[in-house]
Short mmCIF file of C-alpha atoms and ligand atoms in Angstrom, two decimals:
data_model
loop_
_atom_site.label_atom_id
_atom_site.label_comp_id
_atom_site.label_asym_id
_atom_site.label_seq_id
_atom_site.Cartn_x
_atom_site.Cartn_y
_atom_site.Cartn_z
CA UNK A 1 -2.10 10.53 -2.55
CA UNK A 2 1.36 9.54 -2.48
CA UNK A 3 2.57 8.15 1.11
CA UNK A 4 5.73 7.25 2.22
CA UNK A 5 6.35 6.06 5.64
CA UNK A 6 9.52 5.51 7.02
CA UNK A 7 10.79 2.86 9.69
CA UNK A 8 12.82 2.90 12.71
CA UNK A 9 15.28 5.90 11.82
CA UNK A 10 18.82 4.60 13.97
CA UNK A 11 21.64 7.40 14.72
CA UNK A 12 23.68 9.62 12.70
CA UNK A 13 23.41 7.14 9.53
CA UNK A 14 19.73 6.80 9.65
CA UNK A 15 18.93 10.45 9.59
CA UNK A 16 21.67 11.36 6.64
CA UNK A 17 20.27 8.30 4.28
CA UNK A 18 16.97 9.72 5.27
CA UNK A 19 17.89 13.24 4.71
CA UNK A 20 19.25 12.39 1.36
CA UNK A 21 16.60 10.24 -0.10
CA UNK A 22 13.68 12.37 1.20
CA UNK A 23 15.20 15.55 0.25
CA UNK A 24 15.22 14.03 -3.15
CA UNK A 25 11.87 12.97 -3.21
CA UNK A 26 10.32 16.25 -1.86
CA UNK A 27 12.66 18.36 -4.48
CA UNK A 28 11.05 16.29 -7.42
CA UNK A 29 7.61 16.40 -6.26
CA UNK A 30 7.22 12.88 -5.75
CA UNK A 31 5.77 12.47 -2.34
CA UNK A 32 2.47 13.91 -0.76
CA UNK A 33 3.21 13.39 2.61
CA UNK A 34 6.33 11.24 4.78
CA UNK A 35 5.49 10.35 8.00
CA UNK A 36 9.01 8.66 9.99
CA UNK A 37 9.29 6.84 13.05
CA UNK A 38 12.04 8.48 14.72
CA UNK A 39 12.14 6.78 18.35
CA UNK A 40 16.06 5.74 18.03
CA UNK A 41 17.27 8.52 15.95
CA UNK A 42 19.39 10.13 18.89
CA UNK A 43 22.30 7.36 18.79
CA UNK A 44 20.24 5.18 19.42
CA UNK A 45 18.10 6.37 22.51
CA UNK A 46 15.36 8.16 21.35
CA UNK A 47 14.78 11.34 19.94
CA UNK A 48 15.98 15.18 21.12
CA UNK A 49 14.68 18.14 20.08
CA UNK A 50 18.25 19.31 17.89
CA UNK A 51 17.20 16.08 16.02
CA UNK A 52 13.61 16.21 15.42
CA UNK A 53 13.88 19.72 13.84
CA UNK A 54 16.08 18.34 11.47
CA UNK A 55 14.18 15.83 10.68
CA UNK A 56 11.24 17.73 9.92
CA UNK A 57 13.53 20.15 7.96
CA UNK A 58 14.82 16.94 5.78
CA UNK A 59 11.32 16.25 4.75
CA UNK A 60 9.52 14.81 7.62
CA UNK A 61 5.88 15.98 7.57
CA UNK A 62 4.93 14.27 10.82
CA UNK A 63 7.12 11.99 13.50
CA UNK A 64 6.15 8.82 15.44
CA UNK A 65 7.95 7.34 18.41
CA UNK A 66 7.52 4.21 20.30
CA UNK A 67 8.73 2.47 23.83
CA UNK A 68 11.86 4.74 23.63
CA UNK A 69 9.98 8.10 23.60
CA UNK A 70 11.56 9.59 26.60
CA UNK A 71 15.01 8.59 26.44
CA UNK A 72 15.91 11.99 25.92
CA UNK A 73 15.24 14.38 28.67
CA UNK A 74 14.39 17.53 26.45
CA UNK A 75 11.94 15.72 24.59
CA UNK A 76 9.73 15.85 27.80
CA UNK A 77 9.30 19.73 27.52
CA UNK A 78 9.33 19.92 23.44
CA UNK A 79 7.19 17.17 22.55
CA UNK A 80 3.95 19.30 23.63
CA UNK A 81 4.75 22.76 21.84
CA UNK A 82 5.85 20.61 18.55
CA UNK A 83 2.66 19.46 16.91
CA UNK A 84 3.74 17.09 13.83
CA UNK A 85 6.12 14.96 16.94
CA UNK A 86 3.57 12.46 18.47
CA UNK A 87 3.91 9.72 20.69
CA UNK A 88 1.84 6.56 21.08
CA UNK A 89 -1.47 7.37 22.01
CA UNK A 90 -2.01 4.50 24.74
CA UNK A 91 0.61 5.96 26.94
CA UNK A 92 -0.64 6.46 30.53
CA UNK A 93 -3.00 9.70 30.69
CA UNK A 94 -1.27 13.15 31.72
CA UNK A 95 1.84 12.17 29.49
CA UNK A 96 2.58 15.05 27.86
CA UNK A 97 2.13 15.34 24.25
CA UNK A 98 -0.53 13.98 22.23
CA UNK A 99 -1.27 10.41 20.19
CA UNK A 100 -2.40 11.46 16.63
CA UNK A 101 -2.05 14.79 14.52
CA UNK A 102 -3.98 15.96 12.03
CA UNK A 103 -1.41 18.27 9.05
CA UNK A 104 -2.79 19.16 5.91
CA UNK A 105 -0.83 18.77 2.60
CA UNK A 106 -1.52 19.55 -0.99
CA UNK A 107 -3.77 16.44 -1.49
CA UNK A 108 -6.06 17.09 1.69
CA UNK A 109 -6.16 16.48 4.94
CA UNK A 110 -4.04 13.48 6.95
CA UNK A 111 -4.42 12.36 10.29
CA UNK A 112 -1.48 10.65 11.70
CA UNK A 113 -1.99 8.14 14.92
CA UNK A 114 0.69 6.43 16.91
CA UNK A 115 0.02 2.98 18.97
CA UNK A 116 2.75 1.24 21.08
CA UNK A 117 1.78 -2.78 21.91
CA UNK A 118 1.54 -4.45 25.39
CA UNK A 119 2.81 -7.96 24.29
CA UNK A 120 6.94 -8.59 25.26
CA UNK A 121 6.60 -4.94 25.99
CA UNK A 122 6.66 -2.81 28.87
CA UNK A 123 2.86 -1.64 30.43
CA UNK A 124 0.79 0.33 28.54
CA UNK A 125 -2.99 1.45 27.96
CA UNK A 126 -4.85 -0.95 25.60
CA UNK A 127 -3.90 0.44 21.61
CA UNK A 128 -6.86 -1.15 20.53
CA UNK A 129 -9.03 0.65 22.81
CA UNK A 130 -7.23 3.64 22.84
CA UNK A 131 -7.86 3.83 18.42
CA UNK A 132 -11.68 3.36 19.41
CA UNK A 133 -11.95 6.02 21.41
CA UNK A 134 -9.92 8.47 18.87
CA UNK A 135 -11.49 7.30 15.73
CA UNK A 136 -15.20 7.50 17.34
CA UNK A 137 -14.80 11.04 19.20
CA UNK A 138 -12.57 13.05 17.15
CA UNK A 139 -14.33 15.50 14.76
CA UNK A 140 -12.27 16.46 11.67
CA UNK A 141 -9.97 13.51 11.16
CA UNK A 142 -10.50 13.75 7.67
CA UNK A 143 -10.19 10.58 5.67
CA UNK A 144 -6.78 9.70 5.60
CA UNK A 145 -5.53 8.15 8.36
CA UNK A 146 -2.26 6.58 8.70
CA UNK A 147 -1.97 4.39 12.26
CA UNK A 148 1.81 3.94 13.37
CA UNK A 149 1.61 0.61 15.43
CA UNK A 150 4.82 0.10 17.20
CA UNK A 151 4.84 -3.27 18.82
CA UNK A 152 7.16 -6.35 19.36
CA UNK A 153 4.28 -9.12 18.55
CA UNK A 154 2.60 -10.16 14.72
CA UNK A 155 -0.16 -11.36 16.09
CA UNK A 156 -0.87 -7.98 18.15
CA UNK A 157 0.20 -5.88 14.57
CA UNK A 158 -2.27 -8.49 12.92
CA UNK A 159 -5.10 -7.97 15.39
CA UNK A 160 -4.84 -4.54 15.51
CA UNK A 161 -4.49 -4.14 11.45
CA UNK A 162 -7.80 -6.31 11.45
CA UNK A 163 -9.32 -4.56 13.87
CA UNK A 164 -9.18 -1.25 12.06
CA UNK A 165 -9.67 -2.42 8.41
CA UNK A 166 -11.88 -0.11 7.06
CA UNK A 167 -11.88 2.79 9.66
CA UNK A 168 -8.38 3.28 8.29
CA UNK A 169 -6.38 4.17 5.74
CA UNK A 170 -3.09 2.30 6.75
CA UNK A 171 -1.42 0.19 9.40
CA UNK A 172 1.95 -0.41 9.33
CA UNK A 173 3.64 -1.64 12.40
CA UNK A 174 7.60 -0.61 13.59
CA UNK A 175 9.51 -1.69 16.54
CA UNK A 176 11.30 -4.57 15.56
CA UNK A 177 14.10 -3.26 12.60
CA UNK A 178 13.38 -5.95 10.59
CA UNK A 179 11.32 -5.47 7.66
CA UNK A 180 8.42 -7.82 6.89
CA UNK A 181 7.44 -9.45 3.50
CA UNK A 182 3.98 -9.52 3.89
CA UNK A 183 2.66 -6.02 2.84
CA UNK A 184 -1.03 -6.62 1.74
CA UNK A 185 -4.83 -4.41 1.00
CA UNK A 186 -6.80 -5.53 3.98
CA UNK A 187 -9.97 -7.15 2.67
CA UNK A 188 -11.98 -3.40 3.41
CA UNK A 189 -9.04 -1.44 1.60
CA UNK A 190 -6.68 -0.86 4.69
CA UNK A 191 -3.06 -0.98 3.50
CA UNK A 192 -1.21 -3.07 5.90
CA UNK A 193 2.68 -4.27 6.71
CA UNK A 194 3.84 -5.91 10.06
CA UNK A 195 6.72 -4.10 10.03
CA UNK A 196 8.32 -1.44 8.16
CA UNK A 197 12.02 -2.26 8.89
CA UNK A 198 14.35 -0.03 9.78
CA UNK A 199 16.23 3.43 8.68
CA UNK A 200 20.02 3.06 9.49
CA UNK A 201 23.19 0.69 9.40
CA UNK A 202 21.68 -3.41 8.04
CA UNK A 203 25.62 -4.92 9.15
CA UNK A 204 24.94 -4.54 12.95
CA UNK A 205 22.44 -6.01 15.42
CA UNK A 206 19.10 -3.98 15.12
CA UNK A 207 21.37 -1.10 13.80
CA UNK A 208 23.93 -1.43 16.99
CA UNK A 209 27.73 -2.18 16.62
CA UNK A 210 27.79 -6.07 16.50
CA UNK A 211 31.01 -6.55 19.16
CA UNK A 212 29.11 -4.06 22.03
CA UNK A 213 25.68 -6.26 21.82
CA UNK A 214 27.98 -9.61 21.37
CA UNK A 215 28.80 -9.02 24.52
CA UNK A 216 25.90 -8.16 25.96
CA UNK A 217 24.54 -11.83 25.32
CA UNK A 218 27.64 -13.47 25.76
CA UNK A 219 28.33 -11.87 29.34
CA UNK A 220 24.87 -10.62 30.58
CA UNK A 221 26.68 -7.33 31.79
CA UNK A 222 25.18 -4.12 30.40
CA UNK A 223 27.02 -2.33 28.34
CA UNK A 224 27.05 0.97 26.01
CA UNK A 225 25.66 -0.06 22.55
CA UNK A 226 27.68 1.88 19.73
CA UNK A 227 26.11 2.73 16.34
CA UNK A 228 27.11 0.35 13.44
CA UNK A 229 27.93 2.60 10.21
CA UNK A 230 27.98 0.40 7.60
CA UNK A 231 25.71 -0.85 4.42
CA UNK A 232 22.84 2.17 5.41
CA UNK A 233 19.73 1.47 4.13
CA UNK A 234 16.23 3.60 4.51
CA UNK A 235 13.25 0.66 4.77
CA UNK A 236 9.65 1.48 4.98
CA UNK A 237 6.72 1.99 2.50
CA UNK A 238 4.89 3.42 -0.05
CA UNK A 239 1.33 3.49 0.35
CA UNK A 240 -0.95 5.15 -2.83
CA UNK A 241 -4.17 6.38 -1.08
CA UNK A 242 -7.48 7.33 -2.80
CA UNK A 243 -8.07 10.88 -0.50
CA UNK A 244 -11.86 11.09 -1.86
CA UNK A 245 -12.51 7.81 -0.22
CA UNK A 246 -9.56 7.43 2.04
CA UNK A 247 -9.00 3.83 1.05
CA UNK A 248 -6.01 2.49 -0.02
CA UNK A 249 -4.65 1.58 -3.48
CA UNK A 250 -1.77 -0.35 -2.86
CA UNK A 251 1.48 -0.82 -0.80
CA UNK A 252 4.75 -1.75 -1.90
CA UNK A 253 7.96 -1.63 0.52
CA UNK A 254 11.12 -0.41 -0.21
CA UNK A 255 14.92 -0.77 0.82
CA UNK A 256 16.91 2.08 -0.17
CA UNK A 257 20.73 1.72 -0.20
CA UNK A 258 23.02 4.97 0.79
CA UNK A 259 25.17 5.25 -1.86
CA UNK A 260 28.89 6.43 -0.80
CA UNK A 261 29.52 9.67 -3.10
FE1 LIG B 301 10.72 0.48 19.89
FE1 LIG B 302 13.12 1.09 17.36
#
């Protein structure tokens, strides 16, 4: 099975490079299943409901989000009548939504879970605890499962990619916008990456117009942060999964550059 999984999709420019290279990939038959973390897709700030349709039109099987799920009030209401949009599953109990998905595509059944870290990030349930209790409990998971963790720390990606080895197919972490170099098998056959990197404009600041967050550090007062628009790239992975066994085959990361046309 042929996996693709996409990091931090930023604003306007993130979701056209990722309409246009997934679209591609889905017209040729060359990907199984995408799964895109889309928690700054609306400029920036999360992810509306206008935005997530479209990006499950473009190609998006299922979408993860991270510490800036909410940002956008009409999420609140969508997020539980839209199945394949998930948000991390160690949120506080009675969020609304849910923490993992389970699709099924033309190579068998995928189960999709989303963690969010506690380390240089705001309060949440334990992730680590929170995977126990859905890998042990759930019924029908099937045996692909790719685990979305969005955190700011290695060491808690790390941790939590040894932790699972094994019980999962893939870990891949997102958060941070900057892709990692250190995409490996786990010694049980997880496919792992720190992080994925991120979908949208490379000549900003984590995908924000340079001058707005320049300011922002050199004057400490808040600010609105613009979207950059230039040098668009999509970053994330491909991950080649055996679905008989659920183990994977091998990861290799990718930076895709929008060409202007
Ligand atoms: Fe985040
Ligand atoms: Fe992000």
């Amino acid at each position: 099975m042929n996996v693709l999984m996409v990091g931090d999709i930023v604003g306007g420019p993130g979701r056209t490079i990722f309409a246009r290279y997934v679209g591609g990939l889905k017209r040729r038959g060359e990907v199984d299943v995408v799964i895109a973390n889309a928690e700054n897709a609306a400029g920036g700030k999360g992810l509306s409901r206008v935005l997530a349709d479209e990006l499950f039109a473009a190609g998006a099987d299922v979408i993860t989000l991270g510490d800036h799920t909410w940002d956008q009030k009409d999420i609140v209401s969508y997020i539980g009548t839209e199945r394949r949009l998930i948000r991390p599953a160690n949120f506080a109990p009675g969020c609304p939504g849910r923490g993992f998905v389970t699709v099924e595509t033309p190579k068998g059944r995928v189960t999709v879970l989303n963690l969010v870290g506690r380390v240089f990030m705001p309060p949440f349930d334990c992730p680590f605890r929170a995977a126990d209790a859905i890998l042990g409990k759930e019924p029908a998971l099937g045996k692909v499962i790719l685990v979305d963790m969005h955190a700011e720390a290695t060491s808690e990606k790390i941790a939590l990619g040894r932790y699972l080895d094994g019980r999962v197919s893939a870990v891949v972490g997102t958060h941070t916008h900057v892709q990692t170099s250190d995409e490996a098998l786990l010694p049980k056959k997880t496919a792992y990456i720190t992080d994925l990197g991120m979908t949208g404009p490379k000549d900003s600041v984590l995908g924000r117009d340079l001058p707005s967050v320049l300011s922002k550090f050199l004057t400490g007062m808040s600010c609105k942060f613009e979207i950059a628009d230039k040098d668009v790239m999509l970053e994330g992975a491909w991950i080649d999964i055996d679905e008989q066994t659920g183990r994977a085959r091998r990861i290799s990361r990718i930076r895709e550059r929008l060409e202007s046309t």
